């Protein structure tokens, strides 16, 4: 289910309910990256690979078993893989086609799934994601009700399964300036089993770049091409209501 986050905050404050769980995490992880591109600021060929692995709360869970104690928090793993490929469109390498693909999964193997903290979950939307939405503008959310004491109910947001991709055409002119056309699509779900094709969000847009010796500065204008929250396309809504713009340093991928 998708909730308006600000509305839910108001309801929880008004009813004196808990908004989130307070937890301390013990995390073991590795973040592996490989870059094989010809230019770090304006790559025209090559690829990037990244793979993140995390295991949370295994150490306190292990020692609780040795001591014969109960461990009530979630013990879970998180996997996130992303890749990007770049292909020159012309011989002078001022036009480039970029492709990005990202997939992630979080799964608990002890404890309740809803106890996985929101800080470790997946969110979609923003300048490096689906650019037709604000940062974290797309994510599953739900209310967990304590049947014994409803005042102890709390709000959970963020997905445990992520699928995201982008196609971007980049053109550089006057040495320091550039423009781009992009198509972003994807979303996050509570888990892989509830994945649905009609819940994949899509955005189209245009961006402008200023390339410096340090990094490119960019502004992107993204439009909601398809909104999974109401199953409507850009042609069925007021045009300007679909617009989001983002400032960023560095390319989107």
PDB file of C-alpha atoms in Angstrom:
ATOM      1  CA  UNK A   1       0.000   0.000   0.000  1.00  0.00           C
ATOM      2  CA  UNK A   2       1.144   3.541  -0.710  1.00  0.00           C
ATOM      3  CA  UNK A   3       0.498   6.272   1.857  1.00  0.00           C
ATOM      4  CA  UNK A   4       1.090  10.006   1.808  1.00  0.00           C
ATOM      5  CA  UNK A   5       4.002  10.250   4.219  1.00  0.00           C
ATOM      6  CA  UNK A   6       3.186  13.710   5.568  1.00  0.00           C
ATOM      7  CA  UNK A   7      -0.435  12.711   6.180  1.00  0.00           C
ATOM      8  CA  UNK A   8       0.651   9.617   8.096  1.00  0.00           C
ATOM      9  CA  UNK A   9       3.027  11.680  10.229  1.00  0.00           C
ATOM     10  CA  UNK A  10       0.174  14.017  11.170  1.00  0.00           C
ATOM     11  CA  UNK A  11      -2.095  11.112  12.078  1.00  0.00           C
ATOM     12  CA  UNK A  12       0.541   9.466  14.250  1.00  0.00           C
ATOM     13  CA  UNK A  13       1.409  12.704  16.047  1.00  0.00           C
ATOM     14  CA  UNK A  14      -2.279  13.488  16.639  1.00  0.00           C
ATOM     15  CA  UNK A  15      -2.923  10.033  18.067  1.00  0.00           C
ATOM     16  CA  UNK A  16       0.317   9.874  20.039  1.00  0.00           C
ATOM     17  CA  UNK A  17       1.416   6.744  18.186  1.00  0.00           C
ATOM     18  CA  UNK A  18       4.923   5.516  17.585  1.00  0.00           C
ATOM     19  CA  UNK A  19       6.193   6.450  14.146  1.00  0.00           C
ATOM     20  CA  UNK A  20       9.104   4.013  13.960  1.00  0.00           C
ATOM     21  CA  UNK A  21      11.090   1.369  15.804  1.00  0.00           C
ATOM     22  CA  UNK A  22      14.248   2.280  17.687  1.00  0.00           C
ATOM     23  CA  UNK A  23      16.987  -0.247  16.965  1.00  0.00           C
ATOM     24  CA  UNK A  24      20.745  -0.675  17.174  1.00  0.00           C
ATOM     25  CA  UNK A  25      22.295  -2.572  14.273  1.00  0.00           C
ATOM     26  CA  UNK A  26      25.423  -4.670  13.985  1.00  0.00           C
ATOM     27  CA  UNK A  27      26.413  -4.826  10.308  1.00  0.00           C
ATOM     28  CA  UNK A  28      29.056  -6.854   8.475  1.00  0.00           C
ATOM     29  CA  UNK A  29      29.415  -5.982   4.818  1.00  0.00           C
ATOM     30  CA  UNK A  30      31.468  -5.482   1.701  1.00  0.00           C
ATOM     31  CA  UNK A  31      31.136  -2.923  -1.084  1.00  0.00           C
ATOM     32  CA  UNK A  32      32.891  -4.050  -4.283  1.00  0.00           C
ATOM     33  CA  UNK A  33      33.331  -1.728  -7.271  1.00  0.00           C
ATOM     34  CA  UNK A  34      34.999  -1.897 -10.648  1.00  0.00           C
ATOM     35  CA  UNK A  35      35.335   0.972 -13.143  1.00  0.00           C
ATOM     36  CA  UNK A  36      36.475   0.409 -16.732  1.00  0.00           C
ATOM     37  CA  UNK A  37      35.677   3.673 -18.522  1.00  0.00           C
ATOM     38  CA  UNK A  38      37.777   5.984 -20.685  1.00  0.00           C
ATOM     39  CA  UNK A  39      36.842   9.180 -18.831  1.00  0.00           C
ATOM     40  CA  UNK A  40      35.582   9.533 -15.232  1.00  0.00           C
ATOM     41  CA  UNK A  41      33.757  12.842 -15.938  1.00  0.00           C
ATOM     42  CA  UNK A  42      32.294  12.090 -19.365  1.00  0.00           C
ATOM     43  CA  UNK A  43      32.579   8.346 -20.052  1.00  0.00           C
ATOM     44  CA  UNK A  44      32.089   7.470 -23.723  1.00  0.00           C
ATOM     45  CA  UNK A  45      32.820   3.756 -23.564  1.00  0.00           C
ATOM     46  CA  UNK A  46      33.308   1.057 -20.966  1.00  0.00           C
ATOM     47  CA  UNK A  47      31.349   0.043 -17.895  1.00  0.00           C
ATOM     48  CA  UNK A  48      30.943   0.360 -14.128  1.00  0.00           C
ATOM     49  CA  UNK A  49      30.069  -2.484 -11.778  1.00  0.00           C
ATOM     50  CA  UNK A  50      29.138  -2.328  -8.092  1.00  0.00           C
ATOM     51  CA  UNK A  51      28.040  -5.002  -5.663  1.00  0.00           C
ATOM     52  CA  UNK A  52      27.006  -4.440  -2.030  1.00  0.00           C
ATOM     53  CA  UNK A  53      26.632  -7.244   0.516  1.00  0.00           C
ATOM     54  CA  UNK A  54      25.482  -6.752   4.111  1.00  0.00           C
ATOM     55  CA  UNK A  55      24.514  -9.007   6.962  1.00  0.00           C
ATOM     56  CA  UNK A  56      22.822  -7.294   9.889  1.00  0.00           C
ATOM     57  CA  UNK A  57      22.530  -8.414  13.519  1.00  0.00           C
ATOM     58  CA  UNK A  58      24.099 -11.849  13.065  1.00  0.00           C
ATOM     59  CA  UNK A  59      26.694 -11.209  15.811  1.00  0.00           C
ATOM     60  CA  UNK A  60      24.224 -10.273  18.601  1.00  0.00           C
ATOM     61  CA  UNK A  61      21.889 -13.035  17.388  1.00  0.00           C
ATOM     62  CA  UNK A  62      24.745 -15.593  17.578  1.00  0.00           C
ATOM     63  CA  UNK A  63      25.768 -14.575  21.095  1.00  0.00           C
ATOM     64  CA  UNK A  64      22.146 -14.542  22.263  1.00  0.00           C
ATOM     65  CA  UNK A  65      21.911 -18.181  21.180  1.00  0.00           C
ATOM     66  CA  UNK A  66      25.071 -19.025  23.130  1.00  0.00           C
ATOM     67  CA  UNK A  67      23.664 -17.335  26.218  1.00  0.00           C
ATOM     68  CA  UNK A  68      20.238 -18.884  25.824  1.00  0.00           C
ATOM     69  CA  UNK A  69      18.557 -15.483  25.405  1.00  0.00           C
ATOM     70  CA  UNK A  70      15.872 -14.405  22.984  1.00  0.00           C
ATOM     71  CA  UNK A  71      16.825 -11.974  20.233  1.00  0.00           C
ATOM     72  CA  UNK A  72      13.755 -10.071  19.075  1.00  0.00           C
ATOM     73  CA  UNK A  73      15.139  -7.814  16.322  1.00  0.00           C
ATOM     74  CA  UNK A  74      15.335  -8.852  12.682  1.00  0.00           C
ATOM     75  CA  UNK A  75      18.458 -10.624  11.429  1.00  0.00           C
ATOM     76  CA  UNK A  76      18.742 -10.046   7.704  1.00  0.00           C
ATOM     77  CA  UNK A  77      20.942  -9.784   4.644  1.00  0.00           C
ATOM     78  CA  UNK A  78      20.985  -7.106   1.943  1.00  0.00           C
ATOM     79  CA  UNK A  79      22.242  -7.524  -1.621  1.00  0.00           C
ATOM     80  CA  UNK A  80      22.459  -4.722  -4.177  1.00  0.00           C
ATOM     81  CA  UNK A  81      24.001  -5.001  -7.649  1.00  0.00           C
ATOM     82  CA  UNK A  82      24.290  -2.192 -10.195  1.00  0.00           C
ATOM     83  CA  UNK A  83      25.939  -1.807 -13.573  1.00  0.00           C
ATOM     84  CA  UNK A  84      26.277   0.893 -16.209  1.00  0.00           C
ATOM     85  CA  UNK A  85      27.461   0.662 -19.818  1.00  0.00           C
ATOM     86  CA  UNK A  86      28.520   3.461 -22.175  1.00  0.00           C
ATOM     87  CA  UNK A  87      28.595   3.412 -25.972  1.00  0.00           C
ATOM     88  CA  UNK A  88      29.938   6.183 -28.276  1.00  0.00           C
ATOM     89  CA  UNK A  89      27.381   7.325 -30.850  1.00  0.00           C
ATOM     90  CA  UNK A  90      29.768   9.313 -33.093  1.00  0.00           C
ATOM     91  CA  UNK A  91      33.459   9.100 -33.980  1.00  0.00           C
ATOM     92  CA  UNK A  92      34.490  12.237 -32.084  1.00  0.00           C
ATOM     93  CA  UNK A  93      32.854  10.914 -28.906  1.00  0.00           C
ATOM     94  CA  UNK A  94      30.679  13.918 -28.174  1.00  0.00           C
ATOM     95  CA  UNK A  95      27.499  11.801 -28.215  1.00  0.00           C
ATOM     96  CA  UNK A  96      27.105   8.851 -25.855  1.00  0.00           C
ATOM     97  CA  UNK A  97      24.410   6.316 -25.013  1.00  0.00           C
ATOM     98  CA  UNK A  98      24.393   5.239 -21.360  1.00  0.00           C
ATOM     99  CA  UNK A  99      22.521   2.292 -19.852  1.00  0.00           C
ATOM    100  CA  UNK A 100      22.072   1.586 -16.134  1.00  0.00           C
ATOM    101  CA  UNK A 101      20.536  -1.396 -14.373  1.00  0.00           C
ATOM    102  CA  UNK A 102      20.147  -1.945 -10.620  1.00  0.00           C
ATOM    103  CA  UNK A 103      18.558  -4.770  -8.622  1.00  0.00           C
ATOM    104  CA  UNK A 104      18.467  -5.377  -4.876  1.00  0.00           C
ATOM    105  CA  UNK A 105      16.922  -7.691  -2.321  1.00  0.00           C
ATOM    106  CA  UNK A 106      16.618  -7.706   1.483  1.00  0.00           C
ATOM    107  CA  UNK A 107      15.505 -10.778   3.399  1.00  0.00           C
ATOM    108  CA  UNK A 108      15.343 -11.575   7.096  1.00  0.00           C
ATOM    109  CA  UNK A 109      16.170 -15.093   8.267  1.00  0.00           C
ATOM    110  CA  UNK A 110      15.197 -14.476  11.884  1.00  0.00           C
ATOM    111  CA  UNK A 111      12.562 -12.180  13.308  1.00  0.00           C
ATOM    112  CA  UNK A 112       9.748 -10.286  11.683  1.00  0.00           C
ATOM    113  CA  UNK A 113      10.285  -8.735   8.244  1.00  0.00           C
ATOM    114  CA  UNK A 114       8.699  -5.447   9.313  1.00  0.00           C
ATOM    115  CA  UNK A 115      11.425  -4.996  11.941  1.00  0.00           C
ATOM    116  CA  UNK A 116      14.035  -4.388   9.227  1.00  0.00           C
ATOM    117  CA  UNK A 117      14.940  -0.708   9.827  1.00  0.00           C
ATOM    118  CA  UNK A 118      13.870   1.909   7.311  1.00  0.00           C
ATOM    119  CA  UNK A 119      17.488   3.111   7.091  1.00  0.00           C
ATOM    120  CA  UNK A 120      18.522  -0.169   5.414  1.00  0.00           C
ATOM    121  CA  UNK A 121      15.562  -0.432   3.001  1.00  0.00           C
ATOM    122  CA  UNK A 122      15.294   0.620  -0.647  1.00  0.00           C
ATOM    123  CA  UNK A 123      13.783   3.877  -1.898  1.00  0.00           C
ATOM    124  CA  UNK A 124      13.146   5.143  -5.404  1.00  0.00           C
ATOM    125  CA  UNK A 125      13.062   8.698  -6.716  1.00  0.00           C
ATOM    126  CA  UNK A 126      15.506  11.585  -6.893  1.00  0.00           C
ATOM    127  CA  UNK A 127      18.363  12.922  -8.999  1.00  0.00           C
ATOM    128  CA  UNK A 128      20.164   9.558  -9.272  1.00  0.00           C
ATOM    129  CA  UNK A 129      17.041   7.432  -9.522  1.00  0.00           C
ATOM    130  CA  UNK A 130      13.634   7.889 -11.192  1.00  0.00           C
ATOM    131  CA  UNK A 131      13.825  11.597 -11.935  1.00  0.00           C
ATOM    132  CA  UNK A 132      10.084  12.176 -12.326  1.00  0.00           C
ATOM    133  CA  UNK A 133       9.767  11.897  -8.525  1.00  0.00           C
ATOM    134  CA  UNK A 134      11.304  13.636  -5.541  1.00  0.00           C
ATOM    135  CA  UNK A 135      13.944  11.895  -3.436  1.00  0.00           C
ATOM    136  CA  UNK A 136      12.309   8.836  -1.844  1.00  0.00           C
ATOM    137  CA  UNK A 137       9.099   9.794  -3.605  1.00  0.00           C
ATOM    138  CA  UNK A 138       8.303   6.172  -4.459  1.00  0.00           C
ATOM    139  CA  UNK A 139       8.346   3.469  -1.808  1.00  0.00           C
ATOM    140  CA  UNK A 140       5.942   0.951  -0.271  1.00  0.00           C
ATOM    141  CA  UNK A 141       4.623   1.837   3.161  1.00  0.00           C
ATOM    142  CA  UNK A 142       2.217   0.312   5.616  1.00  0.00           C
ATOM    143  CA  UNK A 143       0.997   0.526   9.190  1.00  0.00           C
ATOM    144  CA  UNK A 144       1.757  -2.281  11.640  1.00  0.00           C
ATOM    145  CA  UNK A 145      -0.994  -2.448  14.253  1.00  0.00           C
ATOM    146  CA  UNK A 146      -0.300  -3.846  17.703  1.00  0.00           C
ATOM    147  CA  UNK A 147      -3.436  -5.881  18.454  1.00  0.00           C
ATOM    148  CA  UNK A 148      -2.768  -5.774  22.200  1.00  0.00           C
ATOM    149  CA  UNK A 149      -2.147  -2.015  22.367  1.00  0.00           C
ATOM    150  CA  UNK A 150      -2.986   0.109  19.321  1.00  0.00           C
ATOM    151  CA  UNK A 151      -1.048   3.049  20.782  1.00  0.00           C
ATOM    152  CA  UNK A 152       2.069   0.979  20.059  1.00  0.00           C
ATOM    153  CA  UNK A 153       1.268   0.746  16.341  1.00  0.00           C
ATOM    154  CA  UNK A 154       3.880   2.203  14.018  1.00  0.00           C
ATOM    155  CA  UNK A 155       4.507   3.175  10.429  1.00  0.00           C
ATOM    156  CA  UNK A 156       6.901   1.235   8.166  1.00  0.00           C
ATOM    157  CA  UNK A 157       8.244   2.595   4.880  1.00  0.00           C
ATOM    158  CA  UNK A 158      10.764   1.458   2.298  1.00  0.00           C
ATOM    159  CA  UNK A 159      11.028  -1.613   0.099  1.00  0.00           C
ATOM    160  CA  UNK A 160      12.922  -4.871   0.384  1.00  0.00           C
ATOM    161  CA  UNK A 161      13.070  -5.509  -3.367  1.00  0.00           C
ATOM    162  CA  UNK A 162      14.394  -2.977  -5.874  1.00  0.00           C
ATOM    163  CA  UNK A 163      14.390  -2.917  -9.645  1.00  0.00           C
ATOM    164  CA  UNK A 164      15.606   0.198 -11.459  1.00  0.00           C
ATOM    165  CA  UNK A 165      16.992   1.120 -14.875  1.00  0.00           C
ATOM    166  CA  UNK A 166      17.851   4.186 -16.984  1.00  0.00           C
ATOM    167  CA  UNK A 167      18.576   4.908 -20.629  1.00  0.00           C
ATOM    168  CA  UNK A 168      20.323   8.208 -21.304  1.00  0.00           C
ATOM    169  CA  UNK A 169      21.518   9.961 -24.450  1.00  0.00           C
ATOM    170  CA  UNK A 170      24.256  12.514 -23.710  1.00  0.00           C
ATOM    171  CA  UNK A 171      25.578  15.153 -26.081  1.00  0.00           C
ATOM    172  CA  UNK A 172      28.503  17.449 -25.300  1.00  0.00           C
ATOM    173  CA  UNK A 173      29.038  20.749 -27.098  1.00  0.00           C
ATOM    174  CA  UNK A 174      31.301  23.836 -26.732  1.00  0.00           C
ATOM    175  CA  UNK A 175      33.708  21.658 -24.730  1.00  0.00           C
ATOM    176  CA  UNK A 176      32.218  22.507 -21.323  1.00  0.00           C
ATOM    177  CA  UNK A 177      28.473  22.198 -21.931  1.00  0.00           C
ATOM    178  CA  UNK A 178      26.157  19.303 -22.576  1.00  0.00           C
ATOM    179  CA  UNK A 179      22.580  18.136 -22.700  1.00  0.00           C
ATOM    180  CA  UNK A 180      20.854  14.816 -22.162  1.00  0.00           C
ATOM    181  CA  UNK A 181      17.610  13.015 -22.847  1.00  0.00           C
ATOM    182  CA  UNK A 182      16.664  10.262 -20.406  1.00  0.00           C
ATOM    183  CA  UNK A 183      14.160   7.529 -19.701  1.00  0.00           C
ATOM    184  CA  UNK A 184      14.077   6.115 -16.148  1.00  0.00           C
ATOM    185  CA  UNK A 185      11.924   3.252 -14.895  1.00  0.00           C
ATOM    186  CA  UNK A 186      11.649   1.038 -11.831  1.00  0.00           C
ATOM    187  CA  UNK A 187      10.285   0.907  -8.298  1.00  0.00           C
ATOM    188  CA  UNK A 188      10.702  -0.751  -4.915  1.00  0.00           C
ATOM    189  CA  UNK A 189       8.360  -3.357  -3.455  1.00  0.00           C
ATOM    190  CA  UNK A 190       7.831  -4.878  -0.020  1.00  0.00           C
ATOM    191  CA  UNK A 191       9.323  -8.114  -1.388  1.00  0.00           C
ATOM    192  CA  UNK A 192       9.968  -9.846  -4.710  1.00  0.00           C
ATOM    193  CA  UNK A 193       6.784 -11.936  -4.441  1.00  0.00           C
ATOM    194  CA  UNK A 194       4.541  -8.860  -4.720  1.00  0.00           C
ATOM    195  CA  UNK A 195       6.390  -7.448  -7.755  1.00  0.00           C
ATOM    196  CA  UNK A 196       3.972  -6.304 -10.473  1.00  0.00           C
ATOM    197  CA  UNK A 197       4.732  -4.964 -13.938  1.00  0.00           C
ATOM    198  CA  UNK A 198       1.964  -2.359 -13.692  1.00  0.00           C
ATOM    199  CA  UNK A 199       3.685  -0.888 -10.626  1.00  0.00           C
ATOM    200  CA  UNK A 200       6.879  -0.014 -12.510  1.00  0.00           C
ATOM    201  CA  UNK A 201       7.114   3.769 -12.551  1.00  0.00           C
ATOM    202  CA  UNK A 202       8.482   5.548 -15.613  1.00  0.00           C
ATOM    203  CA  UNK A 203       9.893   9.032 -16.176  1.00  0.00           C
ATOM    204  CA  UNK A 204      11.174  10.925 -19.206  1.00  0.00           C
ATOM    205  CA  UNK A 205      13.060  14.166 -19.268  1.00  0.00           C
ATOM    206  CA  UNK A 206      15.814  16.468 -20.403  1.00  0.00           C
ATOM    207  CA  UNK A 207      18.903  17.695 -18.608  1.00  0.00           C
ATOM    208  CA  UNK A 208      21.694  20.246 -18.982  1.00  0.00           C
ATOM    209  CA  UNK A 209      25.336  19.912 -17.975  1.00  0.00           C
ATOM    210  CA  UNK A 210      28.265  22.204 -17.234  1.00  0.00           C
ATOM    211  CA  UNK A 211      31.560  20.302 -17.168  1.00  0.00           C
ATOM    212  CA  UNK A 212      34.347  21.526 -14.903  1.00  0.00           C
ATOM    213  CA  UNK A 213      37.770  20.070 -14.147  1.00  0.00           C
ATOM    214  CA  UNK A 214      36.368  18.623 -10.917  1.00  0.00           C
ATOM    215  CA  UNK A 215      32.918  17.308 -11.869  1.00  0.00           C
ATOM    216  CA  UNK A 216      29.934  18.083 -14.081  1.00  0.00           C
ATOM    217  CA  UNK A 217      27.157  20.183 -12.586  1.00  0.00           C
ATOM    218  CA  UNK A 218      23.700  19.244 -13.798  1.00  0.00           C
ATOM    219  CA  UNK A 219      20.055  20.113 -13.728  1.00  0.00           C
ATOM    220  CA  UNK A 220      17.436  17.592 -14.821  1.00  0.00           C
ATOM    221  CA  UNK A 221      13.762  18.111 -15.598  1.00  0.00           C
ATOM    222  CA  UNK A 222      11.861  14.833 -15.179  1.00  0.00           C
ATOM    223  CA  UNK A 223       8.238  14.104 -16.019  1.00  0.00           C
ATOM    224  CA  UNK A 224       6.117  11.236 -14.732  1.00  0.00           C
ATOM    225  CA  UNK A 225       5.474   9.205 -17.882  1.00  0.00           C
ATOM    226  CA  UNK A 226       3.601   6.551 -15.902  1.00  0.00           C
ATOM    227  CA  UNK A 227       2.564   6.828 -12.246  1.00  0.00           C
ATOM    228  CA  UNK A 228       1.875   3.453 -10.545  1.00  0.00           C
ATOM    229  CA  UNK A 229       0.041   5.090  -7.638  1.00  0.00           C
ATOM    230  CA  UNK A 230      -2.949   5.902  -9.851  1.00  0.00           C
ATOM    231  CA  UNK A 231      -2.097   3.920 -13.043  1.00  0.00           C
ATOM    232  CA  UNK A 232      -2.230   7.085 -15.164  1.00  0.00           C
ATOM    233  CA  UNK A 233       0.147   8.267 -17.886  1.00  0.00           C
ATOM    234  CA  UNK A 234       1.495  11.734 -18.587  1.00  0.00           C
ATOM    235  CA  UNK A 235      -1.223  12.255 -21.210  1.00  0.00           C
ATOM    236  CA  UNK A 236      -4.025  11.889 -18.658  1.00  0.00           C
ATOM    237  CA  UNK A 237      -2.829  14.519 -16.171  1.00  0.00           C
ATOM    238  CA  UNK A 238      -2.050  18.249 -16.266  1.00  0.00           C
ATOM    239  CA  UNK A 239       1.351  18.451 -17.939  1.00  0.00           C
ATOM    240  CA  UNK A 240       3.140  20.731 -15.455  1.00  0.00           C
ATOM    241  CA  UNK A 241       1.889  18.761 -12.446  1.00  0.00           C
ATOM    242  CA  UNK A 242       4.114  15.888 -13.578  1.00  0.00           C
ATOM    243  CA  UNK A 243       7.347  17.913 -13.447  1.00  0.00           C
ATOM    244  CA  UNK A 244      10.193  17.481 -10.966  1.00  0.00           C
ATOM    245  CA  UNK A 245      13.587  19.155 -11.325  1.00  0.00           C
ATOM    246  CA  UNK A 246      16.833  18.107  -9.694  1.00  0.00           C
ATOM    247  CA  UNK A 247      20.261  19.666  -9.180  1.00  0.00           C
ATOM    248  CA  UNK A 248      23.260  17.384  -8.938  1.00  0.00           C
ATOM    249  CA  UNK A 249      27.038  17.099  -9.049  1.00  0.00           C
ATOM    250  CA  UNK A 250      28.323  14.335 -11.267  1.00  0.00           C
ATOM    251  CA  UNK A 251      26.369  12.355 -13.831  1.00  0.00           C
ATOM    252  CA  UNK A 252      23.290  10.437 -12.744  1.00  0.00           C
ATOM    253  CA  UNK A 253      25.267   7.218 -13.367  1.00  0.00           C
TER     254      UNK A 253
END
